[in-house]
Every structure is written in structure tokens, then in C-alpha cells.
């Protein structure tokens, strides 16, 4: 990997793209420290202590109370919604098949939807932070909300510039920078836990070993794929013979990527977003039904079953629902990411076939069975990676500061960057790391 970066820095064009990435990420991190007009961030931190924005805020959002507080979250949410609508609405599906012009229209719809999502999220955030504003009046609230919306639109513009002028997907780099920015805090949390007596040295070593194993496991499955063999029939054109070569169809184990985890967390976090618009009960008062729903869906909480003041037992409903949603969204996302019928038809048109499988419906059924089996493997992998940090918090009594989704995103973006650099270096006659 280090050889790839070393060779990349020797090429002026690639070096310029890498520096461009660093410049945009630097602007993003600087903006994440600029406070909203009229807000007291110290008071906000005190008010939100023990709460915060959760894992979704860590991945997609910025620092609380800043102009980039929402991060790229509304744009990512809008992109997910548009992907789902593309499958559900025939007109959008037809636009997707029209090539570059169709994709431009879908991207325009995504931006409009992102603005609408940003308006709703900004209104909810300002309302929930209202006690932290120095001057409590409607003008201050409107200015703060508009500033947050403008910040999100600026981040969306920067991510599109990264995609166009740099290497890889710009939104992925923004999320990548967000997660890495929180890494020192996670390390400090473990350090203070060890010196404060919450964790002993053995627990710290166990947590570090689990983290290393998770990274290795993530790299293994991220690159894992099933190669379906394909044979092309020979054709005689005059005296020349064409075709007859062998190939394969690569089917990745993690077809859905981290989308299944992000979908699952979005569903579980939706009641918490709604709760931001309602006043919180006073200390010592019974929680409202909405807060009970939020507690019920909390992935790290064992919810009491029975009378609230004297429960019969507790059960991790949130974690169980989280795993269930991961499986559901893995198969759901895979179902429209891979079309076995279309793949079988393309093979038949090009004179290809899978050895031992008849063309047509038997081929599509075989591809469908293979994809479903891989989806089970991928879903189990996602669930295990997502549950390990939760199990650590349950057994050791303290959050580790990183989650399965953050780990998958960091590993995925890092591997994708290496592959992109490798391909560009090979185009310039460099011997890359993957071919040594």
C-alpha cells in the first residue's frame, strides 16, 4: 500500500489530485469548527452531554453547533431515497436507462430533495438546541437554520467537485474525514478508561485485538467475491474462428456494502429525530411515549419488560431489531442492485453460457441462487461487525468510540482509493502494489 502512495506522489497529475483531496478535506474540517451565529457551544455541549447525534451524526454530520453541523447527511439521505424511488417509479427507472442525460436529471432531483431534507433537519436541530442560543428570538433561529442549510449545500458542492476532479467518490471522502476526525476522541476514551480504573490492561488488550481482527475481517470480506465461470461459443466467419474464450462473472460478497447498515440505523434513529421537535420532560418525571420508543430502539439498551417502575426482566430489543433490519435491507438492496434475468439475457445474446447450466431461465435461477447465498454471508458479516462494539459496551461497561459501520466505511474507502491509484499508475506504466 505504501508503495502505491509513494509511486503516486511521483506522478504530477495524481499528486495534484491527492493534494486537491487534502485541500477540500481541510476546508471541511475548518468549517466544522466555525460556530453558528448566536450560539454558545460550551452551553450546547453541556446541554447535549450524554446525548449527541449518535452514530449517524458521527458518520454523516459535523460538529454540533457549527455551520457544517449537518454535514453531508441530507444529501446521503436524499440519494438513498432516490435509489429506492428509481426502483418503485417506472419514469425514474426509464431516466436511469437513458444514459448520461438521464443521470443528470436524477442528480438534479437528488439535489432538490437534499435541500428539502436539509430544511427539515436544520429546523429540528435549531429547535433542539434553542436553550444554547445567547439571544432567543425567531430571527436568530432563522439565521442559524439558513446557515446550516447553506453549509450542507456547500459540502454537497465540494463532494461533487471531488468526484469530478479528484480520485474516487467525493461523498465517501467527506464521510471518511468525519470518521477519522473522531478517532482521537475514541483513543482518548480508551486511555481515560484504562487510567481511571474502568478498564484494566487486559480489557484494553482484548479490545485492541478485537479491533485488529475486525479490520482484517473487513478487508477479507470487502475483497471477497464469487467468480461464476462463463464460456462463450465459437463462431465461424468465413475461414476465421471467433469466440470460444472463457471468462467469469464476479459477484461480490458485500453487494449492498454499508448501505444496509446505514438504512437500518436510519430507521432506528428516525424516532429520535422526531423527538427533537417536542419539549423534553422535566428531571424525575416519567418519560413520554416517544422517548420510550427511542429507548426501546436504542441498540445498546436492555429495555425493561413489565411495569416501568418494577420490570420483570430486560431484553435488548434495539439490538435484535437492528440485526433483523440489516438482513432485510441487505436482501432488499441486493435485489435491485443485481438483476439475474437481465444478466442471463445478456449472456444469451453474446453467445455465452455457464458450463452445466442451460441458457435462459435456468441461468437466471442459478445466478439468483448464488447471489442469495452470498447475501446471507454478507448479512451475517455485517451483523457480526455491527454487534461487536455493542457487545464490548455490554460486557465491559463503556463505549469504545467506534462502530462496525464506521470501520466498514474507513476500510472500504481506503481500499477503493488504493485500487483507483493502482489503476491510474498502471495506465502510466508503473508497476503497482497489487501486481507485485
Tab-separated table of C-alpha atoms in Angstrom:
chain	number	residue	atom	x	y	z
A	1	UNK	CA	0.000	0.000	0.000
A	2	UNK	CA	2.770	2.427	0.912
A	3	UNK	CA	4.441	1.651	-2.419
A	4	UNK	CA	1.271	2.752	-4.210
A	5	UNK	CA	1.250	6.130	-2.443
A	6	UNK	CA	4.987	6.569	-2.987
A	7	UNK	CA	4.665	5.942	-6.721
A	8	UNK	CA	1.530	8.100	-6.921
A	9	UNK	CA	3.358	11.111	-5.486
A	10	UNK	CA	5.920	10.825	-8.277
A	11	UNK	CA	3.248	11.474	-10.930
A	12	UNK	CA	2.360	15.156	-11.212
A	13	UNK	CA	-1.276	14.631	-12.262
A	14	UNK	CA	-2.034	12.134	-9.470
A	15	UNK	CA	-0.112	14.226	-6.942
A	16	UNK	CA	-2.264	17.226	-7.838
A	17	UNK	CA	-5.441	15.178	-7.328
A	18	UNK	CA	-4.276	13.945	-3.920
A	19	UNK	CA	-3.419	17.474	-2.791
A	20	UNK	CA	-6.833	18.596	-4.057
A	21	UNK	CA	-8.473	15.959	-1.839
A	22	UNK	CA	-6.473	17.136	1.170
A	23	UNK	CA	-7.379	20.787	0.468
A	24	UNK	CA	-11.114	20.073	0.306
A	25	UNK	CA	-10.996	17.939	3.458
A	26	UNK	CA	-9.052	20.718	5.231
A	27	UNK	CA	-11.764	23.237	4.301
A	28	UNK	CA	-14.386	20.803	5.592
A	29	UNK	CA	-12.629	20.341	8.937
A	30	UNK	CA	-12.077	24.100	9.372
A	31	UNK	CA	-15.755	24.774	8.662
A	32	UNK	CA	-16.675	22.110	11.210
A	33	UNK	CA	-15.159	24.330	13.925
A	34	UNK	CA	-16.900	27.612	12.972
A	35	UNK	CA	-19.849	28.120	15.371
A	36	UNK	CA	-23.338	29.092	14.280
A	37	UNK	CA	-24.195	32.777	14.744
A	38	UNK	CA	-25.639	33.436	18.185
A	39	UNK	CA	-24.923	30.039	19.756
A	40	UNK	CA	-22.861	29.185	22.843
A	41	UNK	CA	-21.093	25.925	22.011
A	42	UNK	CA	-19.964	25.366	25.606
A	43	UNK	CA	-23.545	25.599	26.796
A	44	UNK	CA	-24.646	23.332	23.927
A	45	UNK	CA	-22.044	20.719	24.857
A	46	UNK	CA	-23.234	20.807	28.471
A	47	UNK	CA	-26.876	20.575	27.381
A	48	UNK	CA	-26.248	17.665	24.970
A	49	UNK	CA	-23.910	15.742	27.294
A	50	UNK	CA	-24.776	12.074	27.167
A	51	UNK	CA	-26.915	12.633	24.094
A	52	UNK	CA	-25.368	13.955	20.925
A	53	UNK	CA	-26.219	12.916	17.415
A	54	UNK	CA	-25.348	9.227	17.734
A	55	UNK	CA	-23.598	7.082	15.166
A	56	UNK	CA	-25.440	8.690	12.227
A	57	UNK	CA	-24.169	12.096	13.359
A	58	UNK	CA	-20.647	10.694	13.639
A	59	UNK	CA	-20.728	9.328	10.091
A	60	UNK	CA	-22.686	11.958	8.170
A	61	UNK	CA	-22.701	15.078	10.344
A	62	UNK	CA	-20.184	17.591	11.605
A	63	UNK	CA	-19.526	19.157	14.995
A	64	UNK	CA	-22.649	20.210	16.914
A	65	UNK	CA	-23.420	23.909	16.812
A	66	UNK	CA	-21.270	24.650	13.756
A	67	UNK	CA	-22.069	25.786	10.229
A	68	UNK	CA	-21.319	22.246	8.989
A	69	UNK	CA	-23.315	20.587	11.782
A	70	UNK	CA	-25.479	18.550	9.390
A	71	UNK	CA	-22.506	17.537	7.276
A	72	UNK	CA	-23.416	15.632	4.141
A	73	UNK	CA	-26.242	13.766	5.862
A	74	UNK	CA	-29.209	15.325	3.952
A	75	UNK	CA	-27.513	14.626	0.604
A	76	UNK	CA	-26.820	10.996	1.512
A	77	UNK	CA	-30.393	10.543	2.755
A	78	UNK	CA	-31.742	12.079	-0.459
A	79	UNK	CA	-29.517	9.775	-2.531
A	80	UNK	CA	-30.826	6.726	-0.679
A	81	UNK	CA	-34.441	7.831	-1.183
A	82	UNK	CA	-33.843	8.441	-4.900
A	83	UNK	CA	-32.309	4.976	-5.283
A	84	UNK	CA	-35.423	3.457	-3.745
A	85	UNK	CA	-37.748	5.632	-5.853
A	86	UNK	CA	-35.856	4.668	-9.012
A	87	UNK	CA	-36.968	1.079	-8.441
A	88	UNK	CA	-40.521	1.973	-7.404
A	89	UNK	CA	-41.334	4.631	-10.050
A	90	UNK	CA	-41.131	3.470	-13.719
A	91	UNK	CA	-40.452	7.004	-15.026
A	92	UNK	CA	-37.330	7.350	-12.860
A	93	UNK	CA	-36.220	3.862	-13.870
A	94	UNK	CA	-36.557	4.882	-17.516
A	95	UNK	CA	-34.479	8.012	-16.838
A	96	UNK	CA	-31.754	5.842	-15.347
A	97	UNK	CA	-31.578	3.821	-18.570
A	98	UNK	CA	-31.272	6.928	-20.779
A	99	UNK	CA	-27.565	7.285	-20.084
A	100	UNK	CA	-25.778	10.480	-19.146
A	101	UNK	CA	-28.754	12.813	-19.672
A	102	UNK	CA	-30.997	10.658	-17.520
A	103	UNK	CA	-28.425	10.518	-14.735
A	104	UNK	CA	-28.104	14.314	-14.805
A	105	UNK	CA	-31.856	14.691	-14.280
A	106	UNK	CA	-31.830	12.179	-11.423
A	107	UNK	CA	-28.898	14.044	-9.840
A	108	UNK	CA	-30.858	17.280	-10.118
A	109	UNK	CA	-33.858	15.688	-8.393
A	110	UNK	CA	-31.499	14.397	-5.700
A	111	UNK	CA	-30.151	17.898	-5.041
A	112	UNK	CA	-33.677	19.344	-4.742
A	113	UNK	CA	-34.644	16.577	-2.317
A	114	UNK	CA	-31.411	17.180	-0.368
A	115	UNK	CA	-32.403	20.842	0.112
A	116	UNK	CA	-35.802	19.766	1.441
A	117	UNK	CA	-34.181	17.263	3.818
A	118	UNK	CA	-31.694	19.929	4.966
A	119	UNK	CA	-34.524	22.375	5.745
A	120	UNK	CA	-36.329	19.823	7.918
A	121	UNK	CA	-33.167	18.672	9.714
A	122	UNK	CA	-31.966	22.244	10.298
A	123	UNK	CA	-35.332	23.222	11.796
A	124	UNK	CA	-35.233	20.220	14.131
A	125	UNK	CA	-31.631	20.837	15.167
A	126	UNK	CA	-32.158	24.547	15.912
A	127	UNK	CA	-35.302	23.741	17.894
A	128	UNK	CA	-33.495	21.115	19.997
A	129	UNK	CA	-30.535	23.494	20.594
A	130	UNK	CA	-32.700	26.550	21.414
A	131	UNK	CA	-31.515	26.699	25.064
A	132	UNK	CA	-27.916	27.158	23.877
A	133	UNK	CA	-28.556	30.371	21.914
A	134	UNK	CA	-27.449	33.613	23.532
A	135	UNK	CA	-30.476	35.531	22.212
A	136	UNK	CA	-33.681	33.531	21.988
A	137	UNK	CA	-35.758	35.043	19.212
A	138	UNK	CA	-37.121	33.883	15.880
A	139	UNK	CA	-34.625	35.948	13.852
A	140	UNK	CA	-31.626	34.188	15.452
A	141	UNK	CA	-33.244	30.792	14.890
A	142	UNK	CA	-33.936	31.518	11.201
A	143	UNK	CA	-30.396	32.805	10.569
A	144	UNK	CA	-28.899	29.735	12.278
A	145	UNK	CA	-31.098	27.358	10.269
A	146	UNK	CA	-30.272	29.103	6.977
A	147	UNK	CA	-26.562	28.979	7.848
A	148	UNK	CA	-26.743	25.237	8.445
A	149	UNK	CA	-28.608	24.692	5.168
A	150	UNK	CA	-26.020	26.780	3.271
A	151	UNK	CA	-23.232	24.791	4.941
A	152	UNK	CA	-24.734	21.498	3.808
A	153	UNK	CA	-25.158	22.785	0.254
A	154	UNK	CA	-21.508	23.923	0.260
A	155	UNK	CA	-20.378	20.460	1.420
A	156	UNK	CA	-22.517	18.856	-1.299
A	157	UNK	CA	-20.857	21.102	-3.892
A	158	UNK	CA	-17.384	20.208	-2.575
A	159	UNK	CA	-18.168	16.486	-2.694
A	160	UNK	CA	-19.252	16.779	-6.337
A	161	UNK	CA	-16.050	18.678	-7.131
A	162	UNK	CA	-14.042	15.872	-5.530
A	163	UNK	CA	-15.864	13.283	-7.619
A	164	UNK	CA	-15.253	15.286	-10.790
A	165	UNK	CA	-11.654	16.458	-10.321
A	166	UNK	CA	-10.090	14.041	-7.845
A	167	UNK	CA	-9.959	10.272	-7.349
A	168	UNK	CA	-12.984	8.262	-6.244
A	169	UNK	CA	-16.309	9.329	-4.759
A	170	UNK	CA	-16.317	12.755	-3.089
A	171	UNK	CA	-19.086	11.974	-0.583
A	172	UNK	CA	-17.137	8.934	0.612
A	173	UNK	CA	-14.091	11.102	1.332
A	174	UNK	CA	-16.210	13.578	3.330
A	175	UNK	CA	-17.599	10.726	5.446
A	176	UNK	CA	-14.095	9.226	5.708
A	177	UNK	CA	-12.729	12.527	7.061
A	178	UNK	CA	-15.614	12.790	9.537
A	179	UNK	CA	-14.872	9.367	10.994
A	180	UNK	CA	-11.110	9.869	11.192
A	181	UNK	CA	-11.669	13.204	12.959
A	182	UNK	CA	-13.451	11.316	15.761
A	183	UNK	CA	-10.698	8.674	16.042
A	184	UNK	CA	-8.507	10.627	18.542
A	185	UNK	CA	-11.518	11.003	20.836
A	186	UNK	CA	-12.047	7.234	20.740
A	187	UNK	CA	-8.395	6.646	21.618
A	188	UNK	CA	-8.595	9.139	24.487
A	189	UNK	CA	-11.756	7.423	25.748
A	190	UNK	CA	-9.918	4.112	25.959
A	191	UNK	CA	-6.931	5.811	27.605
A	192	UNK	CA	-9.019	7.503	30.302
A	193	UNK	CA	-10.920	4.257	30.858
A	194	UNK	CA	-7.640	2.437	31.489
A	195	UNK	CA	-6.096	5.024	33.831
A	196	UNK	CA	-9.412	5.655	35.614
A	197	UNK	CA	-9.845	2.043	36.612
A	198	UNK	CA	-12.930	1.457	34.425
A	199	UNK	CA	-10.912	-0.907	32.227
A	200	UNK	CA	-7.815	-2.817	33.238
A	201	UNK	CA	-4.886	-3.567	30.952
A	202	UNK	CA	-6.298	-6.976	29.984
A	203	UNK	CA	-9.562	-5.460	28.735
A	204	UNK	CA	-7.706	-2.804	26.735
A	205	UNK	CA	-5.572	-5.511	25.081
A	206	UNK	CA	-8.698	-7.552	24.289
A	207	UNK	CA	-10.426	-4.527	22.741
A	208	UNK	CA	-7.357	-3.683	20.629
A	209	UNK	CA	-7.069	-7.302	19.426
A	210	UNK	CA	-10.765	-7.350	18.517
A	211	UNK	CA	-10.307	-4.110	16.591
A	212	UNK	CA	-7.365	-5.524	14.605
A	213	UNK	CA	-9.304	-8.727	13.871
A	214	UNK	CA	-12.309	-6.698	12.726
A	215	UNK	CA	-10.124	-4.683	10.344
A	216	UNK	CA	-8.631	-7.864	8.889
A	217	UNK	CA	-12.055	-9.481	8.616
A	218	UNK	CA	-13.445	-6.356	6.938
A	219	UNK	CA	-10.620	-6.289	4.367
A	220	UNK	CA	-11.123	-10.008	3.647
A	221	UNK	CA	-14.853	-9.718	3.026
A	222	UNK	CA	-14.626	-6.363	1.211
A	223	UNK	CA	-12.422	-8.015	-1.437
A	224	UNK	CA	-14.292	-11.334	-1.349
A	225	UNK	CA	-16.154	-12.365	-4.476
A	226	UNK	CA	-17.638	-15.426	-6.152
A	227	UNK	CA	-16.484	-15.965	-9.733
A	228	UNK	CA	-19.211	-17.558	-11.856
A	229	UNK	CA	-17.489	-19.224	-14.848
A	230	UNK	CA	-18.721	-18.250	-18.320
A	231	UNK	CA	-17.905	-19.959	-21.624
A	232	UNK	CA	-18.502	-18.300	-24.995
A	233	UNK	CA	-19.387	-20.422	-28.003
A	234	UNK	CA	-17.217	-20.432	-31.142
A	235	UNK	CA	-18.411	-18.772	-34.335
A	236	UNK	CA	-17.122	-19.290	-37.888
A	237	UNK	CA	-16.989	-16.123	-40.006
A	238	UNK	CA	-15.527	-17.116	-43.352
A	239	UNK	CA	-12.361	-19.000	-42.523
A	240	UNK	CA	-11.863	-17.230	-39.195
A	241	UNK	CA	-12.998	-18.615	-35.826
A	242	UNK	CA	-14.228	-16.139	-33.244
A	243	UNK	CA	-15.200	-16.628	-29.607
A	244	UNK	CA	-14.590	-19.727	-27.587
A	245	UNK	CA	-12.828	-17.923	-24.772
A	246	UNK	CA	-13.544	-18.419	-21.080
A	247	UNK	CA	-14.413	-15.678	-18.635
A	248	UNK	CA	-16.279	-15.204	-15.363
A	249	UNK	CA	-18.896	-13.002	-13.696
A	250	UNK	CA	-17.580	-11.526	-10.434
A	251	UNK	CA	-20.252	-11.348	-7.728
A	252	UNK	CA	-19.090	-9.556	-4.588
A	253	UNK	CA	-19.909	-10.858	-1.141
A	254	UNK	CA	-20.839	-7.379	0.074
A	255	UNK	CA	-23.049	-6.272	-2.813
A	256	UNK	CA	-25.045	-3.969	-0.537
A	257	UNK	CA	-21.891	-2.512	1.029
A	258	UNK	CA	-22.600	-0.431	4.134
A	259	UNK	CA	-25.955	0.689	2.756
A	260	UNK	CA	-27.799	-1.994	4.726
A	261	UNK	CA	-26.281	-0.735	8.000
A	262	UNK	CA	-26.982	2.911	7.155
A	263	UNK	CA	-30.597	2.066	6.218
A	264	UNK	CA	-31.054	0.114	9.464
A	265	UNK	CA	-29.605	2.892	11.619
A	266	UNK	CA	-31.699	5.499	9.808
A	267	UNK	CA	-34.877	3.585	10.645
A	268	UNK	CA	-33.864	3.145	14.285
A	269	UNK	CA	-32.810	6.794	14.571
A	270	UNK	CA	-35.953	8.241	12.970
A	271	UNK	CA	-37.974	8.437	16.260
A	272	UNK	CA	-35.037	10.281	17.848
A	273	UNK	CA	-35.161	12.865	15.042
A	274	UNK	CA	-38.907	13.288	15.613
A	275	UNK	CA	-38.374	13.654	19.380
A	276	UNK	CA	-36.174	16.706	18.737
A	277	UNK	CA	-39.304	18.704	17.814
A	278	UNK	CA	-41.025	18.090	21.176
A	279	UNK	CA	-40.148	19.502	24.618
A	280	UNK	CA	-38.348	17.099	26.937
A	281	UNK	CA	-39.949	16.142	30.290
A	282	UNK	CA	-38.522	17.617	33.465
A	283	UNK	CA	-35.999	15.701	35.535
A	284	UNK	CA	-37.661	12.997	37.611
A	285	UNK	CA	-40.840	12.965	35.508
A	286	UNK	CA	-41.992	9.895	33.604
A	287	UNK	CA	-40.693	9.851	30.014
A	288	UNK	CA	-43.152	10.462	27.209
A	289	UNK	CA	-44.252	7.641	24.935
A	290	UNK	CA	-41.966	8.943	22.191
A	291	UNK	CA	-38.922	8.853	24.474
A	292	UNK	CA	-39.888	5.329	25.482
A	293	UNK	CA	-39.893	4.360	21.811
A	294	UNK	CA	-36.436	5.933	21.441
A	295	UNK	CA	-35.201	3.977	24.453
A	296	UNK	CA	-36.832	0.805	23.128
A	297	UNK	CA	-34.959	1.144	19.812
A	298	UNK	CA	-31.626	2.051	21.420
A	299	UNK	CA	-29.142	-0.575	20.272
A	300	UNK	CA	-27.116	-0.542	23.495
A	301	UNK	CA	-30.049	-0.525	25.943
A	302	UNK	CA	-31.697	-3.507	27.634
A	303	UNK	CA	-35.330	-2.401	27.661
A	304	UNK	CA	-37.427	-3.322	30.732
A	305	UNK	CA	-40.359	-5.687	30.139
A	306	UNK	CA	-43.300	-5.289	32.514
A	307	UNK	CA	-44.242	-2.388	34.803
A	308	UNK	CA	-41.926	0.573	34.222
A	309	UNK	CA	-41.062	1.006	37.911
A	310	UNK	CA	-40.706	-2.753	38.591
A	311	UNK	CA	-39.951	-4.661	35.376
A	312	UNK	CA	-39.956	-8.447	35.173
A	313	UNK	CA	-36.780	-8.610	33.058
A	314	UNK	CA	-34.834	-6.636	30.456
A	315	UNK	CA	-34.199	-7.517	26.817
A	316	UNK	CA	-32.058	-5.898	24.047
A	317	UNK	CA	-34.924	-5.211	21.647
A	318	UNK	CA	-32.991	-2.476	19.822
A	319	UNK	CA	-30.021	-4.727	19.023
A	320	UNK	CA	-32.295	-7.554	17.849
A	321	UNK	CA	-34.311	-5.216	15.616
A	322	UNK	CA	-31.033	-3.753	14.324
A	323	UNK	CA	-29.781	-7.194	13.219
A	324	UNK	CA	-33.171	-8.010	11.673
A	325	UNK	CA	-33.141	-4.757	9.669
A	326	UNK	CA	-29.579	-5.433	8.491
A	327	UNK	CA	-30.704	-8.747	6.986
A	328	UNK	CA	-33.837	-7.187	5.456
A	329	UNK	CA	-32.019	-4.268	3.846
A	330	UNK	CA	-29.133	-6.447	2.648
A	331	UNK	CA	-31.518	-8.582	0.589
A	332	UNK	CA	-33.610	-5.564	-0.396
A	333	UNK	CA	-30.652	-3.558	-1.709
A	334	UNK	CA	-29.165	-6.606	-3.455
A	335	UNK	CA	-32.494	-7.333	-5.164
A	336	UNK	CA	-32.328	-4.157	-7.262
A	337	UNK	CA	-28.526	-3.904	-7.459
A	338	UNK	CA	-28.322	-7.261	-9.268
A	339	UNK	CA	-30.770	-8.332	-11.986
A	340	UNK	CA	-30.270	-12.078	-12.725
A	341	UNK	CA	-32.808	-12.076	-15.596
A	342	UNK	CA	-31.013	-9.232	-17.394
A	343	UNK	CA	-27.625	-10.877	-16.817
A	344	UNK	CA	-28.897	-14.161	-18.282
A	345	UNK	CA	-30.334	-12.383	-21.328
A	346	UNK	CA	-27.069	-10.531	-21.971
A	347	UNK	CA	-25.129	-13.786	-21.776
A	348	UNK	CA	-27.504	-15.424	-24.245
A	349	UNK	CA	-27.285	-12.507	-26.696
A	350	UNK	CA	-23.469	-12.615	-26.639
A	351	UNK	CA	-23.304	-16.366	-27.077
A	352	UNK	CA	-22.188	-17.037	-23.508
A	353	UNK	CA	-23.326	-19.709	-21.090
A	354	UNK	CA	-22.454	-21.058	-17.662
A	355	UNK	CA	-20.964	-24.580	-18.008
A	356	UNK	CA	-23.529	-27.171	-16.936
A	357	UNK	CA	-26.409	-24.655	-16.898
A	358	UNK	CA	-28.855	-24.209	-19.764
A	359	UNK	CA	-29.287	-20.662	-21.149
A	360	UNK	CA	-32.351	-18.614	-20.267
A	361	UNK	CA	-34.348	-19.149	-17.091
A	362	UNK	CA	-32.069	-21.884	-15.634
A	363	UNK	CA	-29.157	-19.430	-15.902
A	364	UNK	CA	-31.070	-16.622	-14.177
A	365	UNK	CA	-32.179	-19.045	-11.437
A	366	UNK	CA	-28.578	-20.169	-10.907
A	367	UNK	CA	-27.337	-16.576	-10.663
A	368	UNK	CA	-30.201	-15.716	-8.296
A	369	UNK	CA	-29.358	-18.662	-6.001
A	370	UNK	CA	-25.687	-17.701	-5.979
A	371	UNK	CA	-26.449	-14.063	-5.163
A	372	UNK	CA	-28.868	-15.055	-2.374
A	373	UNK	CA	-26.291	-17.326	-0.757
A	374	UNK	CA	-23.682	-14.595	-0.893
A	375	UNK	CA	-26.218	-12.148	0.574
A	376	UNK	CA	-26.653	-14.436	3.570
A	377	UNK	CA	-22.887	-14.477	4.069
A	378	UNK	CA	-22.710	-10.703	3.690
A	379	UNK	CA	-25.629	-10.099	6.068
A	380	UNK	CA	-24.066	-12.307	8.745
A	381	UNK	CA	-20.781	-10.449	8.269
A	382	UNK	CA	-22.463	-7.045	8.627
A	383	UNK	CA	-24.373	-8.172	11.718
A	384	UNK	CA	-21.239	-9.523	13.422
A	385	UNK	CA	-19.215	-6.393	12.662
A	386	UNK	CA	-22.069	-4.167	13.870
A	387	UNK	CA	-22.645	-6.118	17.099
A	388	UNK	CA	-19.043	-6.437	18.326
A	389	UNK	CA	-18.781	-2.809	19.614
A	390	UNK	CA	-22.223	-3.172	21.208
A	391	UNK	CA	-21.165	-6.409	22.929
A	392	UNK	CA	-17.999	-4.710	24.182
A	393	UNK	CA	-20.115	-1.966	25.749
A	394	UNK	CA	-22.434	-4.530	27.341
A	395	UNK	CA	-19.710	-6.708	28.837
A	396	UNK	CA	-17.099	-4.058	29.680
A	397	UNK	CA	-19.476	-1.234	30.639
A	398	UNK	CA	-18.142	1.501	28.344
A	399	UNK	CA	-18.470	2.553	24.713
A	400	UNK	CA	-15.327	2.145	22.608
A	401	UNK	CA	-15.952	5.205	20.427
A	402	UNK	CA	-16.086	3.330	17.097
A	403	UNK	CA	-18.695	1.149	15.469
A	404	UNK	CA	-18.989	-1.515	12.815
A	405	UNK	CA	-20.326	0.901	10.220
A	406	UNK	CA	-17.505	3.385	10.746
A	407	UNK	CA	-14.964	0.575	10.421
A	408	UNK	CA	-16.511	-0.709	7.194
A	409	UNK	CA	-16.586	2.788	5.687
A	410	UNK	CA	-12.959	3.519	6.569
A	411	UNK	CA	-11.752	0.169	5.217
A	412	UNK	CA	-13.897	0.434	2.089
A	413	UNK	CA	-12.778	3.974	1.215
A	414	UNK	CA	-9.116	3.157	1.880
A	415	UNK	CA	-9.229	0.040	-0.331
A	416	UNK	CA	-11.075	1.888	-3.073
A	417	UNK	CA	-8.502	4.699	-3.046
A	418	UNK	CA	-5.658	2.182	-3.337
A	419	UNK	CA	-7.398	0.470	-6.276
A	420	UNK	CA	-8.041	3.795	-8.025
A	421	UNK	CA	-4.410	4.830	-7.594
A	422	UNK	CA	-3.279	1.403	-8.767
A	423	UNK	CA	-5.316	1.606	-11.951
A	424	UNK	CA	-4.039	5.094	-12.769
A	425	UNK	CA	-0.446	4.067	-12.087
A	426	UNK	CA	-0.788	1.050	-14.353
A	427	UNK	CA	-2.003	3.346	-17.113
A	428	UNK	CA	1.274	5.244	-16.733
A	429	UNK	CA	3.410	2.077	-16.918
A	430	UNK	CA	4.073	1.882	-13.186
A	431	UNK	CA	4.269	-1.480	-11.556
A	432	UNK	CA	1.579	-1.368	-8.897
A	433	UNK	CA	1.368	-2.887	-5.469
A	434	UNK	CA	-1.403	-5.329	-6.367
A	435	UNK	CA	0.675	-6.921	-9.123
A	436	UNK	CA	3.932	-7.398	-7.234
